[in-house]
PDB file of C-alpha atoms in Angstrom:
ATOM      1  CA  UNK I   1      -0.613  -1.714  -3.271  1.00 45.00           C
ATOM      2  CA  UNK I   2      -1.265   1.128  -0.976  1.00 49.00           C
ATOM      3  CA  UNK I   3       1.900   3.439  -0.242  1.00 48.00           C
ATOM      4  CA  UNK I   4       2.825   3.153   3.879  1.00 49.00           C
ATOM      5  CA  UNK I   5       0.900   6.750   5.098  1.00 54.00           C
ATOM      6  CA  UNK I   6       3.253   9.591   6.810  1.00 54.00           C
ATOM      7  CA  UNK I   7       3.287   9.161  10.551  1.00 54.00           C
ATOM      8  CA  UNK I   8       3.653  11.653  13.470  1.00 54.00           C
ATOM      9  CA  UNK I   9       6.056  10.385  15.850  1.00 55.00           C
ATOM     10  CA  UNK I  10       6.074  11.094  19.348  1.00 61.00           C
ATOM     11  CA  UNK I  11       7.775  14.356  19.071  1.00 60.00           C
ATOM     12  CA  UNK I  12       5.364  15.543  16.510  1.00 60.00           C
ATOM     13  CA  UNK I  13       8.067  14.895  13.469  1.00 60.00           C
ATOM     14  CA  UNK I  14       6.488  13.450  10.357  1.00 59.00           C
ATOM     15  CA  UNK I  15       8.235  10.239   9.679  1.00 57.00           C
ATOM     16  CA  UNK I  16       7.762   8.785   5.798  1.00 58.00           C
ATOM     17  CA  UNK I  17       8.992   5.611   5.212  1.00 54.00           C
ATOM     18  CA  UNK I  18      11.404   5.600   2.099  1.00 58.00           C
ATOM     19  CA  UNK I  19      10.041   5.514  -1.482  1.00 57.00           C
ATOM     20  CA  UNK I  20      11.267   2.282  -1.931  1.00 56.00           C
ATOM     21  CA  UNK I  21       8.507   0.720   0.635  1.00 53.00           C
ATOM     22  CA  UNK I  22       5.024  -0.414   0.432  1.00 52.00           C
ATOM     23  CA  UNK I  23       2.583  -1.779   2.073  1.00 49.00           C
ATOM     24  CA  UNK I  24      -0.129  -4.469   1.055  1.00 52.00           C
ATOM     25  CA  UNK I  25      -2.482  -5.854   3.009  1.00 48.00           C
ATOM     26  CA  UNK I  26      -2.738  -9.898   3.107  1.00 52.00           C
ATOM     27  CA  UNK I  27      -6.538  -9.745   4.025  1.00 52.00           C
ATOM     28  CA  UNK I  28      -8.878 -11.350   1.564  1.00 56.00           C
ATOM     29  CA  UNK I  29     -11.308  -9.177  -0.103  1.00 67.00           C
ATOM     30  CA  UNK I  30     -14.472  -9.334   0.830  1.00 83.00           C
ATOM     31  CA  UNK I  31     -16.030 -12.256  -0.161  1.00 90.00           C
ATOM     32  CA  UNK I  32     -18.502 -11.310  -3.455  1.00 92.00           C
ATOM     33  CA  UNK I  33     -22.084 -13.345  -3.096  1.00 94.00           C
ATOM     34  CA  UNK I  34     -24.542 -13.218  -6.140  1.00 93.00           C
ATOM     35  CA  UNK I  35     -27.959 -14.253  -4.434  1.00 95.00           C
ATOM     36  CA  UNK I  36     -30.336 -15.740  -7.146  1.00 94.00           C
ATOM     37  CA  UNK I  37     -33.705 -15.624  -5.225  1.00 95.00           C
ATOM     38  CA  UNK I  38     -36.941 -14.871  -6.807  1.00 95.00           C
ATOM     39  CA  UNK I  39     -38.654 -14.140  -3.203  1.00 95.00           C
ATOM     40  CA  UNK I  40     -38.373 -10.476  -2.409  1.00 96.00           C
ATOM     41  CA  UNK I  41     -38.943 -11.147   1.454  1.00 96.00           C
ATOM     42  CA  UNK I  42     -36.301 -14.598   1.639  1.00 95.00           C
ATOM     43  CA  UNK I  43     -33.980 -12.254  -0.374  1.00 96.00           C
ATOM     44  CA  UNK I  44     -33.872  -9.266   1.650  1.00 96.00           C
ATOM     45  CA  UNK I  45     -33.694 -11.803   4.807  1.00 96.00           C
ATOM     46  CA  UNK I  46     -30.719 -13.901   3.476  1.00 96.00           C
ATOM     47  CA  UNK I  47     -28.975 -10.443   2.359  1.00 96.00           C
ATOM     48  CA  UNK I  48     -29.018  -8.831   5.510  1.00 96.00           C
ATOM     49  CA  UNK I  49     -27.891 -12.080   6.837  1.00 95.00           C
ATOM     50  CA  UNK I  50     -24.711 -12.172   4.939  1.00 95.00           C
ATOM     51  CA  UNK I  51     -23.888  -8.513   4.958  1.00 94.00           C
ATOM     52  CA  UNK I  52     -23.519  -8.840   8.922  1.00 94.00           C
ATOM     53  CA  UNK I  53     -21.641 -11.342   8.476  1.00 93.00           C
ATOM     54  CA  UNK I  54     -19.111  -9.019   6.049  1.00 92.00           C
ATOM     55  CA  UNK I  55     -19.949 -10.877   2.811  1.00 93.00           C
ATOM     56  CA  UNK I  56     -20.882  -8.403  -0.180  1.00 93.00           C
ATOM     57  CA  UNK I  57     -24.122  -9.422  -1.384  1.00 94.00           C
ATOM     58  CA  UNK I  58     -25.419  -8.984  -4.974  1.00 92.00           C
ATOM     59  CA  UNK I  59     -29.210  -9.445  -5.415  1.00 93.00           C
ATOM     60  CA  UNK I  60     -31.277 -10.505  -8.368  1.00 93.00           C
ATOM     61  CA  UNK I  61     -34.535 -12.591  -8.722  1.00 94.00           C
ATOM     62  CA  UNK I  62     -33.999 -14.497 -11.837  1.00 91.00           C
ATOM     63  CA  UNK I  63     -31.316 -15.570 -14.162  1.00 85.00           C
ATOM     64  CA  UNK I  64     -31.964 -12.537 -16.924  1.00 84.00           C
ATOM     65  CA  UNK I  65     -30.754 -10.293 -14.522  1.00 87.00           C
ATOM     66  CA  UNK I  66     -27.348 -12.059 -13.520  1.00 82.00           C
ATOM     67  CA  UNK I  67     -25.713 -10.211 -16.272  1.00 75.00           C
ATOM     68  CA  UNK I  68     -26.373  -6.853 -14.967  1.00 78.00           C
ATOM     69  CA  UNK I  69     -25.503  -7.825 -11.082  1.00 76.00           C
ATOM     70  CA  UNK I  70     -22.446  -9.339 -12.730  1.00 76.00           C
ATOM     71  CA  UNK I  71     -21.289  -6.350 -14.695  1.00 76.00           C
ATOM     72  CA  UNK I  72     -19.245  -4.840 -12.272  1.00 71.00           C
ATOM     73  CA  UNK I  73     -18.651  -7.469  -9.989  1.00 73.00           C
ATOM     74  CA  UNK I  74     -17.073 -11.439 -10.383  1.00 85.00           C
ATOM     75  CA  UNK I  75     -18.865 -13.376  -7.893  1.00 89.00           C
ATOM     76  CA  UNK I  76     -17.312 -15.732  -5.317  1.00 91.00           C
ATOM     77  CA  UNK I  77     -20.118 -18.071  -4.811  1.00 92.00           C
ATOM     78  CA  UNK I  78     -23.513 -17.840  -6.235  1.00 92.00           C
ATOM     79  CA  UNK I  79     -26.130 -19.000  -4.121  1.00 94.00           C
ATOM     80  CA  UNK I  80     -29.020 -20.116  -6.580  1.00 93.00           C
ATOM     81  CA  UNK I  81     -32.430 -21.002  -5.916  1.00 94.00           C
ATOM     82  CA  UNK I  82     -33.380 -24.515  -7.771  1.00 93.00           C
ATOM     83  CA  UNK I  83     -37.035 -22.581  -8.487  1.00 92.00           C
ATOM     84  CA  UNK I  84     -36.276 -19.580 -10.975  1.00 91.00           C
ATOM     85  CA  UNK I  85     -39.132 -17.649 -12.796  1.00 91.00           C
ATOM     86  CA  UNK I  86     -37.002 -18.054 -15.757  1.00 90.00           C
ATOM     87  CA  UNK I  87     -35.356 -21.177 -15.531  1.00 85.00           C
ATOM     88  CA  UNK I  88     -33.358 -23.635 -12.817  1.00 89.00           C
ATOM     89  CA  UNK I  89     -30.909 -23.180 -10.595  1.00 87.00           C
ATOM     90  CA  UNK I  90     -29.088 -26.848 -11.205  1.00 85.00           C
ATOM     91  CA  UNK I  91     -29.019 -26.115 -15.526  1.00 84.00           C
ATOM     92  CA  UNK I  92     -27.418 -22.761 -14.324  1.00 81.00           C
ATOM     93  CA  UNK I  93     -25.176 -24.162 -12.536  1.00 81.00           C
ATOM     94  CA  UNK I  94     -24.231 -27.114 -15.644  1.00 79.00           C
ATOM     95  CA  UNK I  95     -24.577 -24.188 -18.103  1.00 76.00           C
ATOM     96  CA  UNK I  96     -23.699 -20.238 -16.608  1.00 74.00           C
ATOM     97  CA  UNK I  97     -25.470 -18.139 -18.161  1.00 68.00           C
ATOM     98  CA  UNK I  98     -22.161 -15.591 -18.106  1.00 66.00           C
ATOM     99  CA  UNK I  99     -18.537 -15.715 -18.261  1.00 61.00           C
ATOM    100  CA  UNK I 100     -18.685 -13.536 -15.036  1.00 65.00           C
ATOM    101  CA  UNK I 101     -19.728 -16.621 -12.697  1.00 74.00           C
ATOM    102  CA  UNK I 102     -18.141 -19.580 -14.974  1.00 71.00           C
ATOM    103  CA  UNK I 103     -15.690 -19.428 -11.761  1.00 79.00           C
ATOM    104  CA  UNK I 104     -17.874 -19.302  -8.969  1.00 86.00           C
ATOM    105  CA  UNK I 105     -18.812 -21.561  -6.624  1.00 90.00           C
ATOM    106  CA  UNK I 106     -22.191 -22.794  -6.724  1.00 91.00           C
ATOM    107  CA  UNK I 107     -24.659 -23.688  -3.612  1.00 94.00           C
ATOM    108  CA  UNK I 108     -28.218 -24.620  -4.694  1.00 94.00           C
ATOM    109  CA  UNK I 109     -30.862 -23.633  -2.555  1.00 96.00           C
ATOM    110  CA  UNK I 110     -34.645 -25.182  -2.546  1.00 94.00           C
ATOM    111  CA  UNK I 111     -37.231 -25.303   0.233  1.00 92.00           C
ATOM    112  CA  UNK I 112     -38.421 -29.144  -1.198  1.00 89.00           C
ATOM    113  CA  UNK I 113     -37.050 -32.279  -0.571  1.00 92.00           C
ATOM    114  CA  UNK I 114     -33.976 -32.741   0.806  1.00 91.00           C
ATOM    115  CA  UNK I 115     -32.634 -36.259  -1.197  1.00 93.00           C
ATOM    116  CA  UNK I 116     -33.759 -34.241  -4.599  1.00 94.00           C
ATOM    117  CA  UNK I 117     -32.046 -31.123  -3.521  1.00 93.00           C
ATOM    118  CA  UNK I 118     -28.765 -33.383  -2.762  1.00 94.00           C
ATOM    119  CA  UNK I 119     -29.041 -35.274  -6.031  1.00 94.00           C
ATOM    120  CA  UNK I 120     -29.660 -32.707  -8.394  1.00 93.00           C
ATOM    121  CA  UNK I 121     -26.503 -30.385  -6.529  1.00 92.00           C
ATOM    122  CA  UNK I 122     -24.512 -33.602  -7.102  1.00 92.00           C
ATOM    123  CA  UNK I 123     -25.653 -33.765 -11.051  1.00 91.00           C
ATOM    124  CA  UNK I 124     -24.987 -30.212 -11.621  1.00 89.00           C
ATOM    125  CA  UNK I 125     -21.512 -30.159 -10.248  1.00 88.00           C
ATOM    126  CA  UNK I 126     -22.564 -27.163  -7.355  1.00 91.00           C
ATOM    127  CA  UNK I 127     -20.188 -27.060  -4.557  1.00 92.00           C
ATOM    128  CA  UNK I 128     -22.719 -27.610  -1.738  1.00 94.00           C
ATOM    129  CA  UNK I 129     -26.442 -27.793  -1.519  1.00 94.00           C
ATOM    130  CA  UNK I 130     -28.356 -25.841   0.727  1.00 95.00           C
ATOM    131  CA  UNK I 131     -32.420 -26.747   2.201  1.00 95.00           C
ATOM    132  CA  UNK I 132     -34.341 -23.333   3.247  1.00 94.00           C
ATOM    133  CA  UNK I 133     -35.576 -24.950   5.943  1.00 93.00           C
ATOM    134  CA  UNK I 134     -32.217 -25.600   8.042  1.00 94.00           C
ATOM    135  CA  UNK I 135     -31.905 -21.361   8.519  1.00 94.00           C
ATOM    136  CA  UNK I 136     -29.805 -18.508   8.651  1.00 95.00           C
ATOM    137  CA  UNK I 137     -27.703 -19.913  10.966  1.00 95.00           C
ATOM    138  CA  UNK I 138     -26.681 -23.300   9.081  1.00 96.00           C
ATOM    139  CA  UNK I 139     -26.442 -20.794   5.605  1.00 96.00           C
ATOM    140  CA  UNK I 140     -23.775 -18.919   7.418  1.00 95.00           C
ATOM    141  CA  UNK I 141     -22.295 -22.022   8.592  1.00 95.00           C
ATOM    142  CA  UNK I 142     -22.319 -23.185   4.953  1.00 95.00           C
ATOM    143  CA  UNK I 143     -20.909 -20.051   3.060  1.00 94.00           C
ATOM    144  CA  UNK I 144     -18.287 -19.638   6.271  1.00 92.00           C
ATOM    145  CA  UNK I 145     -16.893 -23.487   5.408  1.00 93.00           C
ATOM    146  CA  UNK I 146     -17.126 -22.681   1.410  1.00 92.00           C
ATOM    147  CA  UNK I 147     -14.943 -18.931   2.576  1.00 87.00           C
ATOM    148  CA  UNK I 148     -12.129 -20.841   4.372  1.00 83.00           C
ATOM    149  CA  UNK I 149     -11.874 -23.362   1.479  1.00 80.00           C
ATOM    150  CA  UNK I 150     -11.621 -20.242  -0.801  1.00 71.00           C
ATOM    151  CA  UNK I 151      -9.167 -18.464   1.657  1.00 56.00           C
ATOM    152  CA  UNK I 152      -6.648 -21.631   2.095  1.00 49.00           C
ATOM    153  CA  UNK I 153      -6.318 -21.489  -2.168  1.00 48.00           C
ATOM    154  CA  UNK I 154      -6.591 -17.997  -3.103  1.00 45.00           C
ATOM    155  CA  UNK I 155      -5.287 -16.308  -0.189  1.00 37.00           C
ATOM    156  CA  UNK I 156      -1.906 -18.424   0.898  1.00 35.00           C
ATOM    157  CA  UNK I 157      -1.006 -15.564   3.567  1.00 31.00           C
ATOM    158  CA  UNK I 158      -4.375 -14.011   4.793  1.00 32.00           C
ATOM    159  CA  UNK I 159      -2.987 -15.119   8.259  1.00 32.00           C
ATOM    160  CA  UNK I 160      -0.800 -11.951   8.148  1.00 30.00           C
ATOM    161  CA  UNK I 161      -2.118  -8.436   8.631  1.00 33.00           C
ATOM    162  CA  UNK I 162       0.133  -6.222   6.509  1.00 33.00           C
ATOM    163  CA  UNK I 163       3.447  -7.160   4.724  1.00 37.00           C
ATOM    164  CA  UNK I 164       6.091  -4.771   3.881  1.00 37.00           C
ATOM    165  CA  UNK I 165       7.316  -5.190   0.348  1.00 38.00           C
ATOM    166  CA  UNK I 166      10.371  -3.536  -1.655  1.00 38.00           C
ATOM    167  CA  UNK I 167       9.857  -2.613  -5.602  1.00 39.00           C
ATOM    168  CA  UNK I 168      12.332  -2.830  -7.284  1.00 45.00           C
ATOM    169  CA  UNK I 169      12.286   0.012  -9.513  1.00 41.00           C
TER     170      UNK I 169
END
């Protein structure tokens, strides 16, 4: 929590709130996205994507580097290709390869078929599924839906702004 900030009133008096008050914002964090995507070009496209969209985006090309985008940072959702140099996205998603994203949400991305893509989300247990070929757009669409299913559990009262608190030490 974040202590309420001196304020200059209208006759130029600095006003501080008592010591007993504090503020705390409701807001969610910003959401944490680990993008799995072995294409340099779809990556930096799907990145910029979400970043506009206020999403913090983590970036690796194949599962062996999970555990250093992860080191710092517990994603949200992982968004995981199904094609990995080093492996597949739907055994990651059975079997993570770190504690770090054992509590993410998982959406499977592929640019094939759209019944496999479906099936093999549906065996791996991934939240959603995702086909390349539906766009930015419908990814946004996507990862917005997944973000207010996150906000309604994690965040109870991101509808306020800030909330005064008392401690009571």
């Amino acid at each position: 929590m974040a202590s309420i900030p001196a304020i200059d009133d209208e006759a130029g008096d600095t006003v501080r709130p008592p010591p007993s008050v504090r503020i705390r914002s409701t807001h969610p964090p910003r959401v944490r996205v680990l993008l799995v995507e072995p294409s340099p070009l779809l990556q930096n496209m799907i990145a910029r994507a979400l970043d506009r969209e206020g999403y913090n985006v983590m970036r690796v090309q194949s599962l062996s580097e999970v555990a250093v985008a992860t080191m710092d940072l517990e994603p949200d959702f992982v968004l995981i290709e199904q094609n990995l140099p080093d492996g597949v996205g739907d055994a990651a998603c059975i079997n993570p390869p770190l504690q770090s994203v054992r509590r993410a949400r998982f959406v499977l991305m592929s640019s094939g078929r759209e019944a496999d893509l479906q099936r093999r989300a549906n065996l791996c247990g991934a939240a959603r599924h995702f086909s390349k070929y539906k766009g930015l757009n419908a990814l946004i669409a996507l990862l917005n839906d997944l973000k207010g299913e996150l906000t309604d559990c994690a965040y109870p009262n991101h509808h306020s702004d800030i909330q005064a608190v008392r401690r009571d030490d």
